[in-house]
CSV table of C-alpha atoms and ligand atoms in Angstrom, one decimal:
chain,number,residue,atom,x,y,z
U,1,MET,CA,-18.7,-55.0,-20.2
U,2,PRO,CA,-15.1,-54.8,-21.5
U,3,LEU,CA,-14.0,-51.3,-22.6
U,4,LYS,CA,-12.4,-50.8,-26.0
U,5,ILE,CA,-9.2,-49.0,-25.8
U,6,ARG,CA,-6.5,-47.5,-28.0
U,7,LEU,CA,-3.1,-48.9,-27.3
U,8,GLY,CA,0.1,-46.9,-27.2
U,9,ASN,CA,1.2,-48.6,-30.4
U,10,GLY,CA,-1.9,-47.3,-32.2
U,11,GLU,CA,-3.8,-50.6,-32.2
U,12,LYS,CA,-7.1,-51.3,-30.5
U,13,GLY,CA,-7.5,-53.5,-27.5
U,14,VAL,CA,-9.8,-54.4,-24.7
U,15,LEU,CA,-9.7,-53.4,-21.1
U,16,LYS,CA,-11.0,-56.1,-18.7
U,17,THR,CA,-13.8,-55.0,-16.4
U,18,SER,CA,-11.7,-55.9,-13.4
U,19,ASP,CA,-9.0,-53.6,-14.7
U,20,LEU,CA,-11.5,-50.8,-15.2
U,21,TYR,CA,-12.7,-51.1,-11.6
U,22,PHE,CA,-9.2,-51.1,-10.5
U,23,ILE,CA,-8.4,-47.9,-12.5
U,24,GLN,CA,-11.5,-46.2,-11.2
U,25,LYS,CA,-10.5,-47.0,-7.6
U,26,LEU,CA,-7.0,-45.8,-8.3
U,27,LEU,CA,-8.3,-42.6,-9.8
U,28,ARG,CA,-10.4,-41.8,-6.8
U,29,THR,CA,-7.5,-42.5,-4.5
U,30,MET,CA,-5.2,-40.3,-6.5
U,31,ARG,CA,-7.6,-37.4,-6.2
U,32,ASN,CA,-8.2,-37.9,-2.5
U,33,PRO,CA,-6.2,-35.1,-0.7
U,34,LYS,CA,-5.2,-37.6,2.0
U,35,THR,CA,-3.7,-40.0,-0.5
U,36,ARG,CA,-2.8,-37.7,-3.3
U,37,PHE,CA,-0.5,-39.1,-6.0
U,38,ASP,CA,2.8,-37.2,-6.0
U,39,SER,CA,3.7,-36.9,-9.7
U,40,ARG,CA,7.0,-35.4,-8.9
U,41,GLU,CA,8.1,-38.4,-6.9
U,42,PHE,CA,6.8,-40.6,-9.6
U,43,VAL,CA,8.9,-38.8,-12.2
U,44,GLU,CA,11.9,-39.3,-9.9
U,45,LYS,CA,11.4,-42.8,-8.8
U,46,GLY,CA,9.5,-44.3,-11.8
U,47,GLU,CA,7.4,-47.4,-11.6
U,48,ASP,CA,8.7,-48.4,-8.1
U,49,TYR,CA,6.9,-45.3,-6.7
U,50,LEU,CA,3.8,-46.3,-8.6
U,51,PHE,CA,3.8,-49.9,-7.4
U,52,ASN,CA,4.4,-48.8,-3.8
U,53,TYR,CA,1.7,-46.2,-4.0
U,54,VAL,CA,-0.8,-48.7,-5.4
U,55,GLY,CA,0.1,-51.4,-2.9
U,56,LYS,CA,-0.2,-49.0,0.0
U,57,ASN,CA,-3.3,-47.0,-1.0
U,58,VAL,CA,-5.3,-49.3,-3.3
U,59,GLY,CA,-4.1,-52.8,-2.5
U,60,GLY,CA,-4.4,-55.9,-4.6
U,61,ILE,CA,-1.2,-55.5,-6.5
U,62,ASP,CA,-0.5,-59.1,-7.6
U,63,GLU,CA,1.7,-60.1,-10.5
U,64,GLY,CA,-1.0,-59.5,-13.1
U,65,ARG,CA,-1.7,-56.0,-11.8
U,66,ARG,CA,1.9,-55.2,-11.6
U,67,ASN,CA,2.3,-56.2,-15.3
U,68,PHE,CA,-0.8,-54.2,-16.1
U,69,LEU,CA,0.7,-51.1,-14.4
U,70,LYS,CA,4.1,-51.8,-16.0
U,71,GLY,CA,2.3,-51.9,-19.4
U,72,ILE,CA,1.0,-48.4,-18.8
U,73,VAL,CA,4.5,-47.1,-17.9
U,74,ILE,CA,6.2,-48.5,-21.0
U,75,GLY,CA,3.4,-47.3,-23.2
U,76,VAL,CA,1.4,-50.3,-24.3
U,77,ALA,CA,-1.7,-49.6,-22.3
U,78,ALA,CA,-4.8,-47.5,-22.8
U,79,ALA,CA,-4.9,-43.8,-23.5
U,80,THR,CA,-8.0,-43.9,-21.3
U,81,VAL,CA,-5.8,-44.9,-18.4
U,82,VAL,CA,-2.9,-42.6,-19.2
U,83,GLY,CA,-5.0,-39.5,-19.0
U,84,ILE,CA,-5.6,-40.0,-15.3
U,85,ILE,CA,-2.0,-40.2,-14.3
U,86,PRO,CA,-0.3,-36.9,-14.9
U,87,GLY,CA,3.2,-38.4,-15.2
U,88,LEU,CA,1.9,-40.7,-17.9
U,89,ARG,CA,0.3,-38.2,-20.2
U,90,VAL,CA,3.4,-38.3,-22.4
U,91,LEU,CA,2.1,-41.6,-23.8
U,92,VAL,CA,-1.1,-40.2,-25.2
U,93,PRO,CA,-0.9,-39.8,-29.0
U,94,PRO,CA,-1.2,-36.1,-30.0
U,95,VAL,CA,-4.4,-34.5,-31.2
U,96,GLU,CA,-4.0,-31.1,-32.6
U,97,GLN,CA,-7.3,-29.5,-31.9
U,98,ALA,CA,-10.5,-30.0,-30.1
U,99,THR,CA,-13.8,-28.0,-30.2
U,100,GLY,CA,-16.9,-28.1,-28.1
U,101,PHE,CA,-15.4,-27.3,-24.7
U,102,PRO,CA,-17.6,-25.5,-22.2
U,103,LYS,CA,-17.6,-21.7,-22.2
U,104,SER,CA,-16.4,-20.7,-18.7
U,105,LEU,CA,-16.3,-17.3,-17.3
U,106,LEU,CA,-13.1,-16.6,-15.3
U,107,VAL,CA,-14.0,-15.4,-11.8
U,108,ASP,CA,-11.9,-14.3,-8.9
U,109,VAL,CA,-11.8,-16.0,-5.4
U,110,SER,CA,-14.9,-14.1,-4.4
U,111,GLY,CA,-16.8,-15.4,-7.4
U,112,ASN,CA,-16.9,-12.1,-9.2
U,113,PRO,CA,-15.9,-11.9,-12.8
U,114,LEU,CA,-12.2,-11.3,-13.2
U,115,LYS,CA,-11.4,-8.0,-15.0
U,116,ALA,CA,-8.8,-8.5,-17.7
U,117,SER,CA,-7.4,-5.1,-17.1
U,118,SER,CA,-6.7,-6.0,-13.4
U,119,ILE,CA,-4.3,-8.8,-14.3
U,120,PRO,CA,-0.8,-7.7,-13.4
U,121,VAL,CA,1.8,-7.7,-16.2
U,122,ASN,CA,4.7,-10.1,-15.8
U,123,SER,CA,3.5,-11.3,-12.4
U,124,PRO,CA,5.8,-13.9,-10.7
U,125,ILE,CA,2.9,-15.2,-8.7
U,126,ILE,CA,1.7,-18.6,-10.0
U,127,THR,CA,-1.9,-17.8,-11.1
U,128,LEU,CA,-4.0,-20.8,-12.1
U,129,TYR,CA,-7.5,-21.9,-12.9
U,130,GLU,CA,-9.0,-25.3,-13.8
U,131,TYR,CA,-10.3,-25.9,-17.3
U,132,PRO,CA,-12.0,-27.8,-18.9
U,133,LEU,CA,-12.1,-30.3,-16.1
U,134,THR,CA,-11.6,-30.1,-12.4
U,135,GLY,CA,-8.1,-30.8,-11.4
U,136,GLU,CA,-6.7,-29.6,-14.8
U,137,PRO,CA,-4.6,-26.5,-14.0
U,138,ASN,CA,-3.8,-23.7,-16.5
U,139,PHE,CA,-1.6,-20.6,-16.2
U,140,LEU,CA,-3.1,-17.2,-16.8
U,141,LEU,CA,-0.5,-14.8,-17.9
U,142,ASN,CA,-0.4,-11.1,-18.8
U,143,LEU,CA,2.8,-10.9,-20.8
U,144,GLY,CA,5.1,-7.8,-20.9
U,145,ASP,CA,8.5,-6.6,-22.1
U,146,LYS,CA,11.5,-6.1,-19.9
U,147,SER,CA,10.1,-2.7,-18.8
U,148,GLY,CA,6.8,-4.2,-17.7
U,149,ASN,CA,4.8,-2.8,-20.7
U,150,PRO,CA,2.2,-5.3,-22.0
U,151,VAL,CA,3.2,-7.0,-25.2
U,152,SER,CA,0.7,-7.8,-27.9
U,153,ILE,CA,0.9,-11.5,-28.7
U,154,ALA,CA,0.3,-12.2,-32.4
U,155,PRO,CA,-1.2,-15.4,-33.8
U,156,VAL,CA,1.6,-17.9,-34.6
U,157,GLU,CA,2.1,-21.3,-36.1
U,158,VAL,CA,3.3,-23.7,-33.4
U,159,SER,CA,5.4,-26.8,-34.2
U,160,VAL,CA,5.0,-30.1,-32.4
U,161,PRO,CA,8.5,-31.7,-32.4
U,162,GLN,CA,7.0,-35.1,-31.6
U,163,THR,CA,5.1,-35.2,-34.9
U,164,GLY,CA,6.5,-32.5,-37.1
U,165,LYS,CA,3.0,-31.1,-37.4
U,166,THR,CA,1.9,-27.5,-36.7
U,167,TYR,CA,-1.2,-25.8,-35.4
U,168,LYS,CA,-2.3,-22.2,-35.2
U,169,PHE,CA,-2.2,-20.4,-31.8
U,170,PRO,CA,-4.7,-17.6,-32.0
U,171,GLY,CA,-2.7,-15.0,-30.1
U,172,GLY,CA,-3.3,-12.9,-27.0
U,173,VAL,CA,-6.5,-11.3,-25.8
U,174,GLY,CA,-7.5,-8.5,-23.4
U,175,PRO,CA,-7.2,-4.7,-23.7
U,176,ASN,CA,-3.6,-5.1,-25.0
U,177,ASN,CA,-3.8,-8.5,-26.6
U,178,SER,CA,-1.2,-9.6,-24.0
U,179,ILE,CA,-3.2,-12.2,-22.0
U,180,VAL,CA,-2.5,-15.8,-22.7
U,181,SER,CA,-3.2,-19.1,-21.0
U,182,TYR,CA,-1.4,-22.4,-21.2
U,183,SER,CA,-1.8,-25.8,-19.5
U,184,ALA,CA,0.3,-25.9,-16.3
U,185,ILE,CA,1.0,-29.6,-16.8
U,186,CYS,CA,4.5,-30.1,-18.3
U,187,GLN,CA,4.2,-32.1,-21.5
U,188,HIS,CA,7.3,-34.1,-20.7
U,189,LEU,CA,6.3,-36.2,-17.8
U,190,GLY,CA,3.5,-34.2,-16.2
U,191,CYS,CA,5.1,-32.1,-13.5
U,192,THR,CA,2.8,-29.4,-12.2
U,193,PRO,CA,3.4,-26.0,-10.4
U,194,PRO,CA,5.5,-25.0,-8.6
U,195,TYR,CA,8.0,-27.1,-10.5
U,196,ILE,CA,6.7,-25.7,-13.8
U,197,HIS,CA,6.0,-22.0,-13.8
U,198,PHE,CA,6.5,-18.6,-15.5
U,199,TYR,CA,9.8,-16.8,-15.1
U,200,PRO,CA,9.3,-13.0,-15.6
U,201,PRO,CA,12.0,-11.0,-17.3
U,202,ASN,CA,13.8,-10.1,-14.1
U,203,TYR,CA,14.2,-13.8,-13.3
U,204,VAL,CA,15.6,-14.8,-16.7
U,205,GLY,CA,19.4,-14.3,-16.1
U,206,PRO,CA,22.5,-16.1,-14.9
U,207,SER,CA,21.6,-15.8,-11.2
U,208,GLN,CA,18.8,-18.3,-11.8
U,209,LEU,CA,21.3,-20.9,-12.8
U,210,THR,CA,22.2,-21.5,-9.2
U,211,ALA,CA,18.8,-20.7,-7.7
U,212,PRO,CA,17.2,-23.4,-5.5
U,213,GLU,CA,14.4,-25.5,-6.9
U,214,PRO,CA,11.8,-24.8,-8.2
U,215,ASN,CA,13.4,-21.7,-9.7
U,216,THR,CA,16.5,-23.2,-11.4
U,217,LEU,CA,17.0,-22.3,-15.0
U,218,THR,CA,19.3,-24.3,-17.2
U,219,ALA,CA,22.0,-22.7,-19.3
U,220,GLN,CA,20.2,-24.1,-22.4
U,221,ALA,CA,17.0,-22.3,-21.3
U,222,LEU,CA,18.8,-19.0,-21.0
U,223,LEU,CA,20.4,-19.5,-24.4
U,224,ALA,CA,17.1,-20.5,-26.0
U,225,ALA,CA,15.4,-17.4,-24.6
U,226,LYS,CA,18.2,-15.2,-26.0
U,227,GLN,CA,18.0,-16.9,-29.4
U,228,ALA,CA,14.2,-16.5,-29.5
U,229,ASN,CA,14.7,-12.9,-28.4
U,230,ILE,CA,12.1,-13.2,-25.6
U,231,PRO,CA,12.5,-11.7,-22.1
U,232,ALA,CA,10.5,-14.3,-20.2
U,233,LEU,CA,9.8,-18.0,-20.4
U,234,ILE,CA,8.0,-21.0,-18.8
U,235,HIS,CA,10.4,-23.6,-17.4
U,236,CYS,CA,9.9,-26.9,-15.7
U,237,ASP,CA,12.4,-27.7,-13.0
U,238,CYS,CA,11.8,-31.4,-13.1
U,239,HIS,CA,14.0,-32.0,-16.2
U,240,GLY,CA,14.5,-28.6,-17.7
U,241,SER,CA,11.8,-28.3,-20.4
U,242,THR,CA,11.3,-24.8,-21.5
U,243,TYR,CA,8.4,-23.2,-23.3
U,244,ASP,CA,7.8,-19.9,-25.1
U,245,PRO,CA,4.9,-18.0,-23.6
U,246,TYR,CA,5.0,-15.4,-26.3
U,247,GLY,CA,5.0,-18.0,-29.1
U,248,GLY,CA,2.0,-20.1,-28.3
U,249,GLY,CA,3.7,-22.3,-25.7
U,250,ALA,CA,6.2,-23.6,-28.2
U,251,VAL,CA,9.1,-25.9,-27.2
U,252,LEU,CA,12.3,-24.0,-26.6
U,253,THR,CA,14.3,-26.8,-25.0
U,254,GLY,CA,13.5,-30.4,-24.3
U,255,PRO,CA,13.2,-33.0,-23.1
U,256,THR,CA,9.6,-32.3,-23.9
U,257,GLN,CA,8.6,-33.0,-27.4
U,258,ARG,CA,5.3,-31.3,-27.2
U,259,PRO,CA,4.3,-27.6,-26.7
U,260,LEU,CA,2.1,-26.6,-23.8
U,261,PRO,CA,-1.5,-26.8,-24.9
U,262,ALA,CA,-3.2,-23.4,-24.9
U,263,VAL,CA,-6.6,-22.5,-23.6
U,264,ILE,CA,-8.5,-20.4,-26.1
U,265,LEU,CA,-9.7,-17.2,-24.4
U,266,GLU,CA,-12.4,-14.8,-25.4
U,267,TYR,CA,-12.4,-11.2,-24.3
U,268,ASP,CA,-15.5,-9.1,-23.9
U,269,SER,CA,-14.3,-5.5,-24.2
U,270,SER,CA,-17.7,-4.2,-23.1
U,271,THR,CA,-17.4,-5.8,-19.7
U,272,ASP,CA,-13.6,-6.5,-19.5
U,273,TYR,CA,-14.5,-10.2,-18.8
U,274,LEU,CA,-12.6,-13.2,-19.9
U,275,TYR,CA,-14.0,-16.6,-21.0
U,276,ALA,CA,-12.2,-19.9,-21.6
U,277,ILE,CA,-13.8,-21.4,-24.6
U,278,GLY,CA,-11.6,-24.2,-25.8
U,279,ALA,CA,-8.2,-25.7,-26.0
U,280,ILE,CA,-5.6,-26.0,-28.8
U,281,GLY,CA,-2.4,-27.9,-29.1
U,282,VAL,CA,-1.5,-31.4,-28.1
U,283,ALA,CA,-4.7,-32.2,-26.4
U,284,THR,CA,-4.9,-34.3,-23.3
U,285,TYR,CA,-8.5,-34.6,-24.4
U,286,PRO,CA,-10.7,-35.4,-26.1
U,287,GLU,CA,-10.6,-39.1,-25.4
U,288,GLY,CA,-14.2,-40.1,-25.3
U,289,SER,CA,-15.5,-42.7,-22.9
U,290,ASP,CA,-14.8,-45.4,-25.4
U,291,GLY,CA,-11.1,-44.3,-25.5
U,292,VAL,CA,-11.1,-42.8,-29.0
U,293,PRO,CA,-10.9,-39.2,-30.0
U,294,SER,CA,-14.3,-37.7,-29.5
U,295,GLN,CA,-16.4,-35.7,-32.0
U,296,ASP,CA,-18.2,-34.1,-29.1
U,297,PRO,CA,-15.8,-33.3,-26.2
U,298,THR,CA,-18.4,-31.4,-24.3
U,299,LYS,CA,-20.6,-34.5,-24.0
U,300,ASP,CA,-17.7,-36.8,-23.2
U,301,LEU,CA,-16.2,-34.4,-20.7
U,302,ASP,CA,-19.4,-34.6,-18.7
U,303,THR,CA,-19.2,-38.3,-18.5
U,304,SER,CA,-15.5,-38.6,-18.5
U,305,GLN,CA,-13.6,-40.6,-15.9
U,306,TYR,CA,-10.9,-37.9,-15.9
U,307,GLY,CA,-13.0,-35.5,-13.9
U,308,SER,CA,-16.0,-33.3,-14.3
U,309,SER,CA,-16.4,-30.3,-16.4
U,310,VAL,CA,-15.8,-27.0,-14.7
U,311,GLY,CA,-19.0,-25.7,-16.1
U,312,SER,CA,-19.9,-22.1,-16.8
U,313,LYS,CA,-17.5,-20.5,-14.3
U,314,THR,CA,-14.0,-21.3,-13.2
U,315,GLN,CA,-12.1,-19.6,-10.4
U,316,VAL,CA,-8.7,-17.9,-10.9
U,317,GLN,CA,-6.4,-18.2,-7.9
U,318,ALA,CA,-3.1,-16.4,-7.5
U,319,SER,CA,-1.4,-19.1,-5.4
U,320,THR,CA,2.3,-18.7,-4.5
U,321,ASN,CA,5.2,-16.6,-5.5
U,322,PRO,CA,7.9,-19.2,-6.1
U,323,PHE,CA,10.6,-16.6,-6.0
U,324,SER,CA,9.7,-15.1,-2.7
U,325,GLY,CA,12.0,-17.4,-0.8
U,326,SER,CA,15.0,-17.1,-3.2
L,1,FES,S1,8.2,-33.2,-16.4
L,1,FES,FE1,10.2,-33.4,-17.2
L,1,FES,S2,10.7,-31.4,-17.8
L,1,FES,FE2,8.8,-31.2,-17.0
């Protein structure tokens, strides 16, 4: 049966069954560790990389399929398709808020509940967990000042440059209200860690201007941090987008036109546990299975072609220190 889709120009359209099968196959291939899609290379080489990737790993790239893929790249294809290719998320029309995500306890690598008070302040180590779907990475940050003291993060109104709209970021949680969490997928063209990561205060300075990738800051990023009076930032080395971790993931410098979506965290002070309970910002969800914004993301996430829900627990992993080699 043809799938109704929303087109990049806001109109409705129909996805052919053969295209749907093709997309599902492509999605499986992209998620396979042996044939993983390199979003960074895609950002650098554009549609040529995508065509080569599909030709090599999926096959069947005739003229029609090439035009279909090209349609995705230039923004006339389905939001349902766009969501599966990190580098193409930019084409998904913004949605400001979604409710109904699963409530997931944050656990450590041993499966034990992560204690909020154990999260180091201003850690340079890229610390991630998946939420609300498998394969969707988010930063977990305990923010501090230049001296390493936790900073209480107040609720703030976040602007979306792409639309001019705003939404309310609820602020930090934890014993000092200093713990925040943002999507680790750059909202420009979808680069992921280590190309996008947190720069603690001691890495926000002129020496980073000449640091090797993925730790290069732009002069604009440094200036923006100074003007915003913040000691640390989140920066994407792919094209220089910079985000304010103290200000709800707001855009400090482009080319991104959208803030980093935030995961809404809940803190249980009696246990010191943290739960991910939702997301706010420019949602990469909640496109339902029929390709339109869902009223019930929990239900649609379970049947989504994007991935499966992480469920009631999600594991936090401190992966790499990107600065350790610099
Ligand atoms: S993907 Fe372009 S700045 Fe991040």
